[in-house]
Coordinates of C-alpha atoms in Angstrom, one line a residue:
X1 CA 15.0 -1.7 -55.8
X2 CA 12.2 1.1 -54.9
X3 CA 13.6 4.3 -56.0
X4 CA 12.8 6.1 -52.4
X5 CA 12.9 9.8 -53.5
X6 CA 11.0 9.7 -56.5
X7 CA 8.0 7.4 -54.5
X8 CA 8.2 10.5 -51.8
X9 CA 8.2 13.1 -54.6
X10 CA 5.0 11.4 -56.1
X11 CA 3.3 11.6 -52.6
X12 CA 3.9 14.8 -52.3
X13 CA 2.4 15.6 -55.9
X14 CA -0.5 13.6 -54.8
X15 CA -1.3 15.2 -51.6
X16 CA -1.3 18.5 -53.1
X17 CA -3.3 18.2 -55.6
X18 CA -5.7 15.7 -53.0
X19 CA -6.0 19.0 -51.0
X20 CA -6.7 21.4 -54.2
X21 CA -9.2 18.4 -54.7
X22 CA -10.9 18.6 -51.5
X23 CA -11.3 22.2 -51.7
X24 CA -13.7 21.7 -54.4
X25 CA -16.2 19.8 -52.2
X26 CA -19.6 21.2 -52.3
X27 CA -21.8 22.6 -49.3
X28 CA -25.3 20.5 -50.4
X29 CA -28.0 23.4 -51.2
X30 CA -31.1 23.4 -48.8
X31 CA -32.8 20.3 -48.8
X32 CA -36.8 21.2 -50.1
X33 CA -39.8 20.6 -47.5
X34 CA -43.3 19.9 -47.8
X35 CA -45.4 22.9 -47.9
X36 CA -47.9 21.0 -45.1
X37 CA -47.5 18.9 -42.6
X38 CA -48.5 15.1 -43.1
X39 CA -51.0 13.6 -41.4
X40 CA -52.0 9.9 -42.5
X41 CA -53.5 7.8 -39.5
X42 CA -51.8 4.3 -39.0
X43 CA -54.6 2.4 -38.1
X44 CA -56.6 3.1 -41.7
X45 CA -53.0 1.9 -43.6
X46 CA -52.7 -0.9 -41.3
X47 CA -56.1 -2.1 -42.3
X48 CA -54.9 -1.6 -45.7
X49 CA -52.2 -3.9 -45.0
X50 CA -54.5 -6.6 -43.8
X51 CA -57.1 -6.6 -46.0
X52 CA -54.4 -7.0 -48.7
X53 CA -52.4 -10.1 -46.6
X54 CA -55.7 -11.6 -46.4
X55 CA -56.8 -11.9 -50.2
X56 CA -53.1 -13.0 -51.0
X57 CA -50.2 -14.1 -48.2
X58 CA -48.3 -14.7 -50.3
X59 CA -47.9 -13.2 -54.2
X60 CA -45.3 -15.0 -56.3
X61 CA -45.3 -13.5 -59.4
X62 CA -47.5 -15.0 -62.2
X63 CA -49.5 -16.9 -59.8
X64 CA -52.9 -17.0 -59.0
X65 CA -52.8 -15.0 -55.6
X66 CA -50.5 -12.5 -57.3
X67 CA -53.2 -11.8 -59.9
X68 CA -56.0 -11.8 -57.1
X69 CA -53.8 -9.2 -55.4
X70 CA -53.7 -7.1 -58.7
X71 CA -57.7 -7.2 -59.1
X72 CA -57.7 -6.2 -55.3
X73 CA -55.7 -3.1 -55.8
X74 CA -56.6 -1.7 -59.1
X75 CA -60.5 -2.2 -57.0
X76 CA -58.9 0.1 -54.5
X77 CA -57.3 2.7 -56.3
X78 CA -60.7 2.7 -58.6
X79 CA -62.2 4.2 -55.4
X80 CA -59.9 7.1 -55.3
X81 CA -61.5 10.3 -56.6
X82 CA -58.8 11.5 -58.9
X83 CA -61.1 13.1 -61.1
X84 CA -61.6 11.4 -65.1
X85 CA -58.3 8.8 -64.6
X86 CA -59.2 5.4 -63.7
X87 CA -57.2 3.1 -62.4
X88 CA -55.2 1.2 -65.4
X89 CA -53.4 -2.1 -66.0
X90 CA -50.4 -3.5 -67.8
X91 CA -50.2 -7.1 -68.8
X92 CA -46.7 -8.6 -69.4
X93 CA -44.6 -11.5 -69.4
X94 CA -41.3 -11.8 -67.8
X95 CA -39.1 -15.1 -67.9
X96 CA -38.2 -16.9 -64.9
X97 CA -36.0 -20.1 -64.3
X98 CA -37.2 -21.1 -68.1
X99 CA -40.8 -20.3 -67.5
X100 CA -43.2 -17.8 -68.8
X101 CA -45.1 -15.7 -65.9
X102 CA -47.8 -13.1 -67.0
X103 CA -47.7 -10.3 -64.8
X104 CA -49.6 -7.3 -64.0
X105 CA -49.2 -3.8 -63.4
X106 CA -51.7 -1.1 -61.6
X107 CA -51.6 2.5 -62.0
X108 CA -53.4 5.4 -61.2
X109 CA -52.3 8.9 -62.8
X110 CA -53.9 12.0 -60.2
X111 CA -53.3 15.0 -62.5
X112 CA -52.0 18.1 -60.6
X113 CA -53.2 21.7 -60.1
X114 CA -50.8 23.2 -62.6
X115 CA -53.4 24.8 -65.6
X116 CA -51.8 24.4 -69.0
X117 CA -48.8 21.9 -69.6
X118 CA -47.9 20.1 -66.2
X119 CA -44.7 19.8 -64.7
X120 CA -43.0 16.5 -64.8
X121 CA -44.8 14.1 -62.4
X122 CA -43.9 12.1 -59.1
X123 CA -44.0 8.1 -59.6
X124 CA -44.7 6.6 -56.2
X125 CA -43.5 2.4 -56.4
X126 CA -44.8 -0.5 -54.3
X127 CA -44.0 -3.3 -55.3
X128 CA -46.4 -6.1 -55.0
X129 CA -45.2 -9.4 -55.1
X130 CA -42.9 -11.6 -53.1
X131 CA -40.6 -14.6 -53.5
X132 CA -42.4 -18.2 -53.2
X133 CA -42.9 -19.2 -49.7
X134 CA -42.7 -16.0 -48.3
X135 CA -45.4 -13.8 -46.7
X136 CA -45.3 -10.2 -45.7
X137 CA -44.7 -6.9 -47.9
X138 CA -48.3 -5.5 -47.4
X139 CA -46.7 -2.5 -45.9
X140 CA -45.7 -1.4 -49.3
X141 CA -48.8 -1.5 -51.0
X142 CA -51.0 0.0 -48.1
X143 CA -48.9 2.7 -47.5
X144 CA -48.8 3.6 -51.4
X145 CA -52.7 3.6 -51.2
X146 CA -53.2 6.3 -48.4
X147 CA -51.0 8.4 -50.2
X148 CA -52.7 7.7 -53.4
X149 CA -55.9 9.3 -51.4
X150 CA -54.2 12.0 -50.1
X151 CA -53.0 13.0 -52.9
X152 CA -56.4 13.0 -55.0
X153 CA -57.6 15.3 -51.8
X154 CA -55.0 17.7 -51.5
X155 CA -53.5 20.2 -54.0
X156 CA -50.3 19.5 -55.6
X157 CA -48.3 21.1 -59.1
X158 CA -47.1 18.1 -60.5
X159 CA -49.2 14.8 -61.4
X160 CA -48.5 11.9 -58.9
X161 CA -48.3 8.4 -60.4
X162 CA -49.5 5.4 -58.0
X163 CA -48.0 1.8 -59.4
X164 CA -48.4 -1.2 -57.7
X165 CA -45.5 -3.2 -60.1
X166 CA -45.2 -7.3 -60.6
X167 CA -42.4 -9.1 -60.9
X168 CA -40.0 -7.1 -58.5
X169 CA -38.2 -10.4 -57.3
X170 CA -37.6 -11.6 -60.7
X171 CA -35.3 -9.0 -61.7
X172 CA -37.6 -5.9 -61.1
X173 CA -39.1 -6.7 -64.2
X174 CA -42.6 -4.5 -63.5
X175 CA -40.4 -1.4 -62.7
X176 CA -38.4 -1.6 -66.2
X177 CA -41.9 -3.0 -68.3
X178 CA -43.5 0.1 -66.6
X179 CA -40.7 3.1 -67.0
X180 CA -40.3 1.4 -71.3
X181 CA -43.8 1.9 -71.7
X182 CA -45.4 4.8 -69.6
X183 CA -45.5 7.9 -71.6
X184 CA -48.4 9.7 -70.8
X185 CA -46.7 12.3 -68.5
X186 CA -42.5 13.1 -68.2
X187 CA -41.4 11.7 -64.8
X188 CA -39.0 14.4 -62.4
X189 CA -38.6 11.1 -59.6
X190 CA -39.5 8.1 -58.0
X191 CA -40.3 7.2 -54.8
X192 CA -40.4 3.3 -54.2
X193 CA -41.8 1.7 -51.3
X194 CA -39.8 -1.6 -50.3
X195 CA -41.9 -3.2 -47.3
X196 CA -41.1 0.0 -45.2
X197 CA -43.9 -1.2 -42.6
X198 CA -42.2 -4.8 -42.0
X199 CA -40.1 -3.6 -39.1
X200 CA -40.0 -2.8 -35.7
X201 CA -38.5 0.7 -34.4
X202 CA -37.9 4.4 -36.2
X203 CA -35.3 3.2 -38.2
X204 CA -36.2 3.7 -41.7
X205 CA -33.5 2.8 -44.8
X206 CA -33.2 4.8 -47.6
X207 CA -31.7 3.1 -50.6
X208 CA -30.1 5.1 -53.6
X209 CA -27.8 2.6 -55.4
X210 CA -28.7 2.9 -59.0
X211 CA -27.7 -0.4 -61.6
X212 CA -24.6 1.7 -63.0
X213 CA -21.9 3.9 -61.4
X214 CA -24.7 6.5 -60.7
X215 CA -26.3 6.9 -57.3
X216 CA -29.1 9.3 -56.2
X217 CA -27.4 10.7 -52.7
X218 CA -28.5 14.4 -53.1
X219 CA -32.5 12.7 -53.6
X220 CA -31.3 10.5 -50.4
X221 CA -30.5 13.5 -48.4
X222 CA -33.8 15.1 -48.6
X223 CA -35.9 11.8 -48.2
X224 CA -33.5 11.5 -44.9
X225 CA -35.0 15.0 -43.9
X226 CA -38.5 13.4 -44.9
X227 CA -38.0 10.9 -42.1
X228 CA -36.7 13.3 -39.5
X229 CA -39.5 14.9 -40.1
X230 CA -41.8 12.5 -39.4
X231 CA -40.1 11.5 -36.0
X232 CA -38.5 8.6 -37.3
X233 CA -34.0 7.4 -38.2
X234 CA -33.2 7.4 -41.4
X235 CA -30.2 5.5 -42.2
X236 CA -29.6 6.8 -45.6
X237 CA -25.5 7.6 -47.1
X238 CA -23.4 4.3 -47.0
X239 CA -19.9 5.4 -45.3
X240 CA -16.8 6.5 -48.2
X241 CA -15.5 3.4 -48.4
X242 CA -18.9 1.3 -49.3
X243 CA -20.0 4.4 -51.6
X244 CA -16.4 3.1 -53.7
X245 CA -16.9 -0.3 -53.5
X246 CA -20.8 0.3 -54.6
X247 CA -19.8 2.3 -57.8
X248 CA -17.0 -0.2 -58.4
X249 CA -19.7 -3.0 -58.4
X250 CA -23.2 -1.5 -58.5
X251 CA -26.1 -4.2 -57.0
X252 CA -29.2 -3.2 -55.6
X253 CA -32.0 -5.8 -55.2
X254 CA -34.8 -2.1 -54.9
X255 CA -37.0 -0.8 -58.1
X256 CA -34.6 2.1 -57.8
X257 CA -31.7 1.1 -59.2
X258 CA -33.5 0.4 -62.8
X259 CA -35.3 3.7 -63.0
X260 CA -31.6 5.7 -62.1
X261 CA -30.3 3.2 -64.7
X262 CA -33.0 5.2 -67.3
X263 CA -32.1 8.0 -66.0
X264 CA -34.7 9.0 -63.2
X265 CA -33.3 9.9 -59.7
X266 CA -35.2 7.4 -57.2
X267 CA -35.1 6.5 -53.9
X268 CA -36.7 3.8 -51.7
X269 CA -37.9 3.7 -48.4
X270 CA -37.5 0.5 -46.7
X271 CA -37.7 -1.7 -43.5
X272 CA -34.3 -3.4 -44.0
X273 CA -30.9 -2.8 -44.9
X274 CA -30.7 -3.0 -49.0
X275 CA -31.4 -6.6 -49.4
X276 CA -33.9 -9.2 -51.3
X277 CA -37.4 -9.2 -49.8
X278 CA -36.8 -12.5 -46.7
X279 CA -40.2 -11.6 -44.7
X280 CA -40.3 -9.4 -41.7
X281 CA -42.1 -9.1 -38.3
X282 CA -45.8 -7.8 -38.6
X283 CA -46.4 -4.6 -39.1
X284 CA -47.9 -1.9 -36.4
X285 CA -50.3 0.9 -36.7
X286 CA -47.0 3.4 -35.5
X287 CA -44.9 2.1 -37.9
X288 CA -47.1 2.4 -40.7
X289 CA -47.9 5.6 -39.7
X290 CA -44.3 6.7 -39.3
X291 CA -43.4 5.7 -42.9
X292 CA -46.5 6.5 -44.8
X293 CA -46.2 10.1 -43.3
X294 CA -42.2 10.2 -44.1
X295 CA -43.3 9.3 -47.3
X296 CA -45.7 11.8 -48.2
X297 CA -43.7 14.4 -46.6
X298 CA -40.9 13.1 -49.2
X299 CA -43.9 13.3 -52.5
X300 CA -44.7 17.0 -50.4
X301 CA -41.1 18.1 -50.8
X302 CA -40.5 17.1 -54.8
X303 CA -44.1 18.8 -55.6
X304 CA -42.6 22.3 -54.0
X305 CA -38.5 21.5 -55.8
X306 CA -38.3 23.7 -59.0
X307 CA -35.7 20.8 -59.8
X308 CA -35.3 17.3 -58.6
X309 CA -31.4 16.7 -57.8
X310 CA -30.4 14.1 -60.6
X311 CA -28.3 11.4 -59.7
X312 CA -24.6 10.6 -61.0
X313 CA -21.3 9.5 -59.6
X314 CA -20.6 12.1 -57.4
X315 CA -19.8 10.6 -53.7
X316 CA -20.6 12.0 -49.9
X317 CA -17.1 12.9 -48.0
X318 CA -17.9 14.7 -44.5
X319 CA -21.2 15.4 -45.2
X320 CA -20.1 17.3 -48.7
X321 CA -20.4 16.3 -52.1
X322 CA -18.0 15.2 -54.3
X323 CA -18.2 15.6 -58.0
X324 CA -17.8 12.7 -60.2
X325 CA -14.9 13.9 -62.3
X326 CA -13.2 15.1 -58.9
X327 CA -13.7 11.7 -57.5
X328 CA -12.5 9.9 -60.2
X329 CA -9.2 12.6 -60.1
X330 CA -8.7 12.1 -56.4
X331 CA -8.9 8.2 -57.2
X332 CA -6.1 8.2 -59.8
X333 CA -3.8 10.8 -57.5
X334 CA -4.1 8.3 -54.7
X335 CA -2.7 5.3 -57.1
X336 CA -0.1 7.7 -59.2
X337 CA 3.0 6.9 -56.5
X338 CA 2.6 3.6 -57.1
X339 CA 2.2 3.1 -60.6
X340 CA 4.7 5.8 -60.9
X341 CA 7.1 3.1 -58.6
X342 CA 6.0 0.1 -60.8
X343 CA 6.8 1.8 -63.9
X344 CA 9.9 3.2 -62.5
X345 CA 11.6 -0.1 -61.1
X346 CA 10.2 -2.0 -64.2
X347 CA 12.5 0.2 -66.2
X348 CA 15.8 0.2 -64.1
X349 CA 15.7 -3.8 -64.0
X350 CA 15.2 -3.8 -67.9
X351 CA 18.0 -1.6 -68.1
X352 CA 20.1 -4.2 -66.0
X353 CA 18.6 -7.2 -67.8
X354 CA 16.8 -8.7 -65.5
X355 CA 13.8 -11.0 -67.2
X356 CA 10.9 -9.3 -65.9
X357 CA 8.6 -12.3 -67.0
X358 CA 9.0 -14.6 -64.0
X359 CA 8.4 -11.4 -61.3
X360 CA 5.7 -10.4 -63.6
X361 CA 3.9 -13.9 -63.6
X362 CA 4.2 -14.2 -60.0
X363 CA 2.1 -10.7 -59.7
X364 CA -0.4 -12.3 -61.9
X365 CA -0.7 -15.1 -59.9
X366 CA -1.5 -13.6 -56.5
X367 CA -4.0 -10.6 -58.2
X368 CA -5.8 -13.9 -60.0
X369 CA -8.0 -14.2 -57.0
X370 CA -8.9 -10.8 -56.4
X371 CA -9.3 -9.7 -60.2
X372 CA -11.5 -12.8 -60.1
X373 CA -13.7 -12.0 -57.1
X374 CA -14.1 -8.3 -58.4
X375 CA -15.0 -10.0 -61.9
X376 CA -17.8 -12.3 -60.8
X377 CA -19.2 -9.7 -58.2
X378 CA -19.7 -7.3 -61.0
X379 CA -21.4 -10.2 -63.2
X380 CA -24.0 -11.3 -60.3
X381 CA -24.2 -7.7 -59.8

């Protein structure tokens, strides 16, 4: 029998300290902006775009359009005047379904104004490739070009990194090759471009699910601002309930979840909800030059930050943060009158000796399926 007074005591317990707990929620600090304006033209990104969809449709990784893609844009970034760094490639190989792909990185490092040792840099993502069958993602790359040319034509403090990365279906494996082996500069952040062009509209998704219980939503907030900025919707912090289940079972299919697995807060900028890459409708000069300009504003505003917010466990509640060890607190108050009930009616029918192995077993039985869903979730995740 449920002992009545002591589950309404533990309530009360609960919601007391809940309410000491929500006092501690943090006002977010000014969100940094871009010392200039941005002004990237559509139509040169969009031609970008095409030049790119027509030297490779489609780029499954290790094939032989995915290599002619690579040639294509390390010719492209060679043409960007970033003074002595030339463009630079990483060969790997990455398993998939049993097979052996080689794959290919391109990078170009433009070095920043800063005299004497130079603040950590900005790594700006576009992923390259896309699943067999499936054409589209251009927007990514093009976009990550023009701001590779702004960049080398406007002054900045910290270095910007451009890489066009292979093997993001196959488990984002250019991302994690790139971030175990680059070394040349310390990284602040990471800006990833998911197909942000393939879409129609001003609705632009920001993704900040990291591979662990960490997730960059301070970095989300001010590449949200970014997209304001640049007239277009960001759809950015996940409501409370989906920012629990995600640290609970963390999946992201973006290049940001492995780089805030290392360690690096990262965003991405994308077309679609957080998803694989399916395809997409074509993309316009306006919406290319919505993104491209959201997403130099973004580079802009983390040039100017003294700090770049770090990413962690904390949650979003009412447009305040939530630290991580409060959130885990306010987690454990909210299951304490239960467990507190369980314990407490475990106890009175041991002291009247009634077997506790048949009630206990039926409990079993019925969390089975859940404890197994949560269980394989995590494993695909």
């Amino acid at each position: 029998m449920l002992n009545a007074r002591l589950y309404r005591t533990c309530w009360l317990v609960a919601g007391v300290a809940l309410i000491v707990a929500l006092l501690t929620l943090e006002t977010p600090e000014p969100a940094p902006e871009a010392a200039l304006p941005s002004t990237i033209d559509g139509p040169t990104t969009l031609e970008l775009a095409g030049q790119l969809a027509a030297v490779a449709p489609e780029r499954p990784p290790g094939s032989a359009a995915g290599l002619a893609a690579a040639r294509w844009v390390e010719q492209q970034l060679n043409q960007v005047p970033a003074g002595q760094s030339r463009a630079q490639v990483q060969e790997f190989t990455a398993r998939s379904q049993g097979e052996l792909l080689g794959l290919q990185n391109v990078y170009l490092a433009v070095p920043g104004a800063e005299s004497g040792r130079p603040p950590p840099a900005v790594l700006v993502v576009a992923p390259r490739d896309t699943p067999a069958g499936v054409r589209g993602g251009a927007s990514a790359t093009a976009v990550m070009l023009r701001l590779a040319q702004q960049s080398a034509t406007a002054r900045h403090q910290r270095p910007h990194i451009f890489v066009s990365t292979d093997g993001s279906t196959i488990g984002n494996a250019g991302i994690r090759w790139f971030l175990a082996r680059f070394s040349e500069f310390p990284l602040a952040a990471a800006i990833v471009l998911d197909a942000p062009g393939d879409a129609a509209g001003d609705r632009v998704h920001v993704w900040s699910a990291g591979r662990t219980d960490r997730q960059a939503l301070r970095l989300a907030r001010v590449a949200a601002n970014s997209v304001e900025r640049a007239g277009g919707r960001p759809e950015a912090t996940p409501g409370f309930p989906a920012q629990l289940l995600r640290l609970a079972v963390p999946q992201t299919a973006g290049d940001q979840g492995p780089a805030i697995s290392r360690g690096l807060p990262a965003v991405a900028l994308s077309g679609r909800p957080e998803a694989p890459f399916g395809g997409g409708p074509e993309p316009s000069s306006e919406r290319l030059e919505l993104v491209a300009n959201a997403a130099n504003d973004l580079l802009g505003a983390l040039d100017v930050a003294g700090e770049v917010p770090a990413a962690d466990a904390g949650l979003s509640f009412a447009g305040k943060r939530l630290r991580p060890t409060i959130a885990r607190l306010v987690l454990l108050l909210v299951a304490l009158p239960l467990l507190v009930a369980a314990v407490d009616a475990a106890a009175r029918l041991r002291r009247a000796r009634v077997p506790l192995g048949p009630g206990v077993a039926a409990v079993a039985r019925r969390a089975a399926p859940l404890l197994a869903a949560l269980a394989a979730a995590h494993l695909l995740a």
